[in-house]
Amino acid sequence: MPVEYRELSPAKLNLFLKIISKRDDGYHNLRSGMTLVNLCDEVTAKKNSKFKINYIGPFAPENNSFEDCIVEKIFSKFNLVKPNYSFTIKKNIPIQSGLGSASSNAAAVLRILEKLNYEEIKKINFSEIGADVPFFVHGKDSIVRGLGDIIVKQPFPKYHFLIIKPKQNCSTAEMYNQINLDGTNYDLNLDTDEISEHDTGNDFEVIAENKYKEMSSLLKFMRSFPELIFSRLTGSGSCIYSTFESKSNAEQALSIFKKSFPEHWSAVVENNFI
């Protein structure tokens, strides 16, 4: 058995996100188009005397630990024996961003555990680890429905994106608590696996704009670029992205953004890179 394994752990963007209904258990059913982009964390597992998790990179947590570590959750929730490997996770993806880095990290660790012959993971309901984990395990652009557990492969066009991370973080729990479904009348076709005319926008955007002044001004700015296709919040935030057909237009937008908002993290990425 190899002494070292490496897995890329890509970010995702929600090309659209609709909250369909609230379930009796308090969770929400959603519908979203999700695409992988070439902004990646890196997960490396090396043979070691004991199990260990170490974070490095620009978005590594202070004190080398997250309060709610999704990787630890894999082992604790399903009573898995921890392997004698040291997992190093290089955090290149902003956290609390809506880019799915934690769920992507979990999926990368699950792929490594599969290589380590952990037969138990074949029985795991991945959505119990995190709502986006099934999508990242699937590893293909998809229409995602339900709690994130209904996944149908759906190719999306090639895009180039300017992604920006505001200083403001958005709590996923708080954003969901602000969802108001009163008067919502979504077409039943939202339960289909086919793309429909309703598949646009992000239901969290209006909440972010109303709740955070900074988010409102940044969303407005991100919608102002020349050659823009569309601009959107991803997930429940706080990252915002603008979409372009060409890399040169995305890089032009990046230059404009950096001149106006040098204090915010920003990058140009693309989908359909695998």
CSV table of C-alpha atoms in Angstrom, one decimal:
chain,number,residue,atom,x,y,z
A,1,MET,CA,0.0,0.0,0.0
A,2,PRO,CA,1.4,3.4,-0.9
A,3,VAL,CA,2.8,5.6,1.9
A,4,GLU,CA,1.3,8.8,0.3
A,5,TYR,CA,-1.9,9.8,-1.4
A,6,ARG,CA,-2.8,13.2,-3.0
A,7,GLU,CA,-6.2,14.5,-4.0
A,8,LEU,CA,-7.3,17.8,-5.4
A,9,SER,CA,-10.3,19.4,-3.6
A,10,PRO,CA,-12.0,21.8,-6.0
A,11,ALA,CA,-14.4,24.7,-5.2
A,12,LYS,CA,-17.9,24.9,-6.6
A,13,LEU,CA,-20.1,27.6,-7.8
A,14,ASN,CA,-23.9,27.6,-7.7
A,15,LEU,CA,-25.0,28.7,-11.1
A,16,PHE,CA,-28.5,29.0,-9.7
A,17,LEU,CA,-30.0,28.1,-6.3
A,18,LYS,CA,-33.7,27.8,-5.4
A,19,ILE,CA,-35.1,27.0,-2.0
A,20,ILE,CA,-38.1,24.9,-2.7
A,21,SER,CA,-39.7,24.0,0.6
A,22,LYS,CA,-39.0,23.5,4.3
A,23,ARG,CA,-39.1,19.9,5.6
A,24,ASP,CA,-40.7,18.7,8.8
A,25,ASP,CA,-37.2,18.1,10.2
A,26,GLY,CA,-36.3,21.8,9.8
A,27,TYR,CA,-34.1,21.3,6.8
A,28,HIS,CA,-34.8,22.7,3.4
A,29,ASN,CA,-35.3,21.1,0.0
A,30,LEU,CA,-33.4,23.0,-2.7
A,31,ARG,CA,-32.6,22.9,-6.4
A,32,SER,CA,-29.3,24.1,-7.7
A,33,GLY,CA,-27.0,23.9,-10.7
A,34,MET,CA,-23.4,23.3,-9.4
A,35,THR,CA,-20.2,23.5,-11.4
A,36,LEU,CA,-16.6,22.7,-10.3
A,37,VAL,CA,-13.9,25.3,-10.8
A,38,ASN,CA,-10.1,25.2,-10.8
A,39,LEU,CA,-9.6,26.8,-7.4
A,40,CYS,CA,-8.5,23.9,-5.4
A,41,ASP,CA,-7.5,22.9,-1.9
A,42,GLU,CA,-5.0,20.0,-1.8
A,43,VAL,CA,-5.3,17.0,0.5
A,44,THR,CA,-2.2,14.8,1.1
A,45,ALA,CA,-2.2,11.7,3.3
A,46,LYS,CA,1.2,10.3,4.4
A,47,LYS,CA,1.9,7.2,6.4
A,48,ASN,CA,2.4,8.2,10.1
A,49,SER,CA,2.6,6.7,13.6
A,50,LYS,CA,-0.9,8.0,14.3
A,51,PHE,CA,-3.8,9.9,12.8
A,52,LYS,CA,-3.3,13.6,12.5
A,53,ILE,CA,-4.9,16.6,10.6
A,54,ASN,CA,-2.7,19.5,9.7
A,55,TYR,CA,-3.8,22.7,7.9
A,56,ILE,CA,-1.5,24.9,5.8
A,57,GLY,CA,-2.0,27.6,3.1
A,58,PRO,CA,-3.5,31.1,2.9
A,59,PHE,CA,-6.8,30.1,4.5
A,60,ALA,CA,-5.6,27.7,7.2
A,61,PRO,CA,-7.4,28.1,10.5
A,62,GLU,CA,-5.8,29.6,13.5
A,63,ASN,CA,-4.6,27.0,16.0
A,64,ASN,CA,-4.6,24.5,13.2
A,65,SER,CA,-8.2,23.4,13.8
A,66,PHE,CA,-11.8,24.2,12.8
A,67,GLU,CA,-14.5,24.4,15.5
A,68,ASP,CA,-16.6,22.0,13.5
A,69,CYS,CA,-14.1,19.8,11.6
A,70,ILE,CA,-15.9,18.0,8.8
A,71,VAL,CA,-13.0,15.5,8.4
A,72,GLU,CA,-13.2,14.5,12.1
A,73,LYS,CA,-16.9,14.2,11.6
A,74,ILE,CA,-16.4,11.4,9.1
A,75,PHE,CA,-14.7,9.2,11.6
A,76,SER,CA,-16.8,10.2,14.7
A,77,LYS,CA,-20.3,10.0,13.1
A,78,PHE,CA,-19.8,6.6,11.5
A,79,ASN,CA,-17.4,5.1,14.1
A,80,LEU,CA,-14.6,4.6,11.6
A,81,VAL,CA,-11.2,3.6,12.9
A,82,LYS,CA,-8.7,6.4,12.2
A,83,PRO,CA,-5.9,5.3,9.9
A,84,ASN,CA,-2.2,5.9,10.9
A,85,TYR,CA,-1.9,8.6,8.3
A,86,SER,CA,-1.2,12.3,8.7
A,87,PHE,CA,-3.6,14.4,6.5
A,88,THR,CA,-2.3,17.7,5.4
A,89,ILE,CA,-4.9,20.0,3.9
A,90,LYS,CA,-3.6,23.1,2.0
A,91,LYS,CA,-6.4,25.7,2.2
A,92,ASN,CA,-6.4,27.7,-1.0
A,93,ILE,CA,-10.2,28.2,-1.0
A,94,PRO,CA,-11.6,31.0,1.2
A,95,ILE,CA,-13.7,29.7,4.1
A,96,GLN,CA,-17.2,30.8,5.0
A,97,SER,CA,-17.5,31.7,1.3
A,98,GLY,CA,-20.2,29.5,-0.3
A,99,LEU,CA,-17.5,27.8,-2.3
A,100,GLY,CA,-17.9,24.4,-0.5
A,101,SER,CA,-14.3,23.9,0.7
A,102,ALA,CA,-15.2,21.9,3.8
A,103,SER,CA,-17.5,19.5,1.9
A,104,SER,CA,-14.9,19.2,-0.9
A,105,ASN,CA,-12.2,18.4,1.7
A,106,ALA,CA,-14.5,15.7,3.1
A,107,ALA,CA,-15.0,14.2,-0.3
A,108,ALA,CA,-11.2,14.2,-1.0
A,109,VAL,CA,-10.6,12.4,2.3
A,110,LEU,CA,-13.3,9.9,1.5
A,111,ARG,CA,-11.6,9.1,-1.8
A,112,ILE,CA,-8.4,8.5,0.1
A,113,LEU,CA,-10.2,6.2,2.6
A,114,GLU,CA,-11.5,4.3,-0.4
A,115,LYS,CA,-7.9,3.7,-1.6
A,116,LEU,CA,-7.1,2.6,2.0
A,117,ASN,CA,-9.8,-0.1,1.6
A,118,TYR,CA,-12.4,1.4,4.0
A,119,GLU,CA,-15.3,-0.8,2.9
A,120,GLU,CA,-17.6,1.0,5.4
A,121,ILE,CA,-17.8,4.2,3.3
A,122,LYS,CA,-19.8,2.3,0.7
A,123,LYS,CA,-22.7,2.3,3.2
A,124,ILE,CA,-22.4,5.9,4.3
A,125,ASN,CA,-25.1,8.5,3.4
A,126,PHE,CA,-22.8,11.3,2.4
A,127,SER,CA,-25.4,14.0,3.0
A,128,GLU,CA,-25.2,13.2,6.7
A,129,ILE,CA,-21.7,14.6,6.6
A,130,GLY,CA,-22.7,17.8,4.8
A,131,ALA,CA,-25.3,18.9,2.2
A,132,ASP,CA,-22.7,19.4,-0.5
A,133,VAL,CA,-20.6,16.3,0.2
A,134,PRO,CA,-22.6,14.0,-2.2
A,135,PHE,CA,-22.0,16.5,-5.1
A,136,PHE,CA,-18.3,16.6,-4.4
A,137,VAL,CA,-18.1,12.8,-4.2
A,138,HIS,CA,-20.0,12.6,-7.5
A,139,GLY,CA,-17.4,15.0,-8.9
A,140,LYS,CA,-19.3,16.2,-12.0
A,141,ASP,CA,-21.3,19.3,-12.8
A,142,SER,CA,-24.8,18.5,-11.8
A,143,ILE,CA,-28.4,19.5,-11.0
A,144,VAL,CA,-28.7,18.9,-7.3
A,145,ARG,CA,-32.1,18.5,-5.5
A,146,GLY,CA,-33.6,17.6,-2.2
A,147,LEU,CA,-31.2,18.0,0.7
A,148,GLY,CA,-28.3,17.8,-1.8
A,149,ASP,CA,-28.7,14.0,-2.1
A,150,ILE,CA,-30.4,13.8,-5.4
A,151,ILE,CA,-27.8,14.4,-8.1
A,152,VAL,CA,-28.0,14.2,-11.8
A,153,LYS,CA,-25.1,14.9,-14.1
A,154,GLN,CA,-25.6,18.1,-16.1
A,155,PRO,CA,-22.9,19.6,-18.3
A,156,PHE,CA,-22.8,23.4,-18.2
A,157,PRO,CA,-21.1,25.7,-20.7
A,158,LYS,CA,-17.5,26.7,-20.4
A,159,TYR,CA,-17.2,29.9,-18.4
A,160,HIS,CA,-14.6,32.1,-16.9
A,161,PHE,CA,-15.4,33.7,-13.5
A,162,LEU,CA,-14.2,36.5,-11.4
A,163,ILE,CA,-14.7,35.5,-7.8
A,164,ILE,CA,-14.5,37.9,-4.9
A,165,LYS,CA,-14.6,37.2,-1.2
A,166,PRO,CA,-16.0,40.1,0.9
A,167,LYS,CA,-14.7,40.8,4.4
A,168,GLN,CA,-18.2,40.0,5.5
A,169,ASN,CA,-18.8,36.3,6.3
A,170,CYS,CA,-22.3,34.8,6.0
A,171,SER,CA,-23.5,32.2,8.5
A,172,THR,CA,-25.2,29.4,6.6
A,173,ALA,CA,-27.6,28.8,9.5
A,174,GLU,CA,-28.5,32.5,9.8
A,175,MET,CA,-29.1,32.8,6.1
A,176,TYR,CA,-31.4,29.8,6.1
A,177,ASN,CA,-33.2,31.2,9.1
A,178,GLN,CA,-34.0,34.3,7.0
A,179,ILE,CA,-35.7,32.3,4.2
A,180,ASN,CA,-39.4,33.1,3.8
A,181,LEU,CA,-41.3,30.8,1.6
A,182,ASP,CA,-44.7,32.5,2.1
A,183,GLY,CA,-46.3,33.1,-1.2
A,184,THR,CA,-43.7,31.0,-3.0
A,185,ASN,CA,-45.3,29.2,-6.0
A,186,TYR,CA,-42.6,27.4,-7.8
A,187,ASP,CA,-43.6,25.4,-10.8
A,188,LEU,CA,-43.7,21.6,-10.2
A,189,ASN,CA,-41.2,21.3,-13.0
A,190,LEU,CA,-38.6,22.3,-10.4
A,191,ASP,CA,-38.7,18.6,-9.4
A,192,THR,CA,-37.4,17.6,-12.8
A,193,ASP,CA,-33.9,16.8,-13.8
A,194,GLU,CA,-34.2,19.0,-16.9
A,195,ILE,CA,-33.0,22.6,-17.0
A,196,SER,CA,-36.0,25.0,-17.0
A,197,GLU,CA,-36.6,28.7,-17.4
A,198,HIS,CA,-36.9,28.9,-13.6
A,199,ASP,CA,-33.3,27.9,-13.2
A,200,THR,CA,-31.8,31.3,-12.6
A,201,GLY,CA,-30.8,33.5,-9.7
A,202,ASN,CA,-30.0,32.6,-6.1
A,203,ASP,CA,-32.7,32.9,-3.4
A,204,PHE,CA,-30.1,34.0,-0.8
A,205,GLU,CA,-29.1,37.1,-2.7
A,206,VAL,CA,-32.0,39.3,-1.6
A,207,ILE,CA,-31.3,38.2,2.0
A,208,ALA,CA,-27.6,39.1,1.7
A,209,GLU,CA,-28.4,42.4,0.1
A,210,ASN,CA,-30.9,43.3,2.9
A,211,LYS,CA,-28.8,42.1,5.7
A,212,TYR,CA,-25.4,43.4,4.8
A,213,LYS,CA,-24.8,46.8,3.3
A,214,GLU,CA,-21.3,45.8,2.0
A,215,MET,CA,-22.8,42.8,0.2
A,216,SER,CA,-25.4,45.0,-1.5
A,217,SER,CA,-22.8,47.4,-2.9
A,218,LEU,CA,-20.4,44.7,-4.0
A,219,LEU,CA,-23.2,42.8,-5.8
A,220,LYS,CA,-24.1,46.0,-7.6
A,221,PHE,CA,-20.5,46.6,-8.6
A,222,MET,CA,-20.1,43.0,-9.8
A,223,ARG,CA,-23.1,43.4,-12.1
A,224,SER,CA,-21.5,46.4,-13.9
A,225,PHE,CA,-18.7,44.9,-15.9
A,226,PRO,CA,-18.6,45.0,-19.7
A,227,GLU,CA,-19.2,41.7,-21.5
A,228,LEU,CA,-20.8,40.3,-18.4
A,229,ILE,CA,-23.1,37.2,-18.8
A,230,PHE,CA,-24.4,37.2,-15.2
A,231,SER,CA,-23.3,37.9,-11.7
A,232,ARG,CA,-24.4,36.0,-8.6
A,233,LEU,CA,-23.9,35.0,-5.0
A,234,THR,CA,-22.7,31.4,-4.6
A,235,GLY,CA,-24.3,29.2,-2.0
A,236,SER,CA,-25.4,31.2,1.0
A,237,GLY,CA,-22.4,33.5,0.6
A,238,SER,CA,-20.4,35.4,1.0
A,239,CYS,CA,-18.5,34.9,-2.2
A,240,ILE,CA,-19.9,36.7,-5.3
A,241,TYR,CA,-18.9,35.9,-8.9
A,242,SER,CA,-19.2,37.5,-12.3
A,243,THR,CA,-19.4,35.2,-15.4
A,244,PHE,CA,-17.7,35.8,-18.8
A,245,GLU,CA,-17.2,33.8,-22.0
A,246,SER,CA,-13.6,34.7,-22.3
A,247,LYS,CA,-10.7,34.7,-19.9
A,248,SER,CA,-9.5,38.1,-21.1
A,249,ASN,CA,-12.8,39.7,-20.1
A,250,ALA,CA,-12.7,38.0,-16.7
A,251,GLU,CA,-9.1,39.3,-16.2
A,252,GLN,CA,-10.1,42.8,-17.3
A,253,ALA,CA,-12.9,42.7,-14.7
A,254,LEU,CA,-10.4,41.5,-12.0
A,255,SER,CA,-8.2,44.5,-12.8
A,256,ILE,CA,-11.1,46.9,-12.5
A,257,PHE,CA,-12.2,45.3,-9.2
A,258,LYS,CA,-8.7,45.3,-7.6
A,259,LYS,CA,-8.4,49.0,-8.3
A,260,SER,CA,-11.7,49.8,-6.5
A,261,PHE,CA,-11.5,47.1,-3.8
A,262,PRO,CA,-7.9,46.1,-3.1
A,263,GLU,CA,-8.8,44.9,0.4
A,264,HIS,CA,-10.9,42.0,-0.8
A,265,TRP,CA,-9.6,38.6,-2.0
A,266,SER,CA,-10.3,38.0,-5.7
A,267,ALA,CA,-9.3,35.5,-8.4
A,268,VAL,CA,-10.2,34.4,-12.0
A,269,VAL,CA,-11.2,30.8,-12.3
A,270,GLU,CA,-12.8,28.5,-14.9
A,271,ASN,CA,-15.1,25.5,-15.0
A,272,ASN,CA,-14.8,22.4,-17.2
A,273,PHE,CA,-11.1,22.1,-16.3
A,274,ILE,CA,-11.1,18.3,-15.5
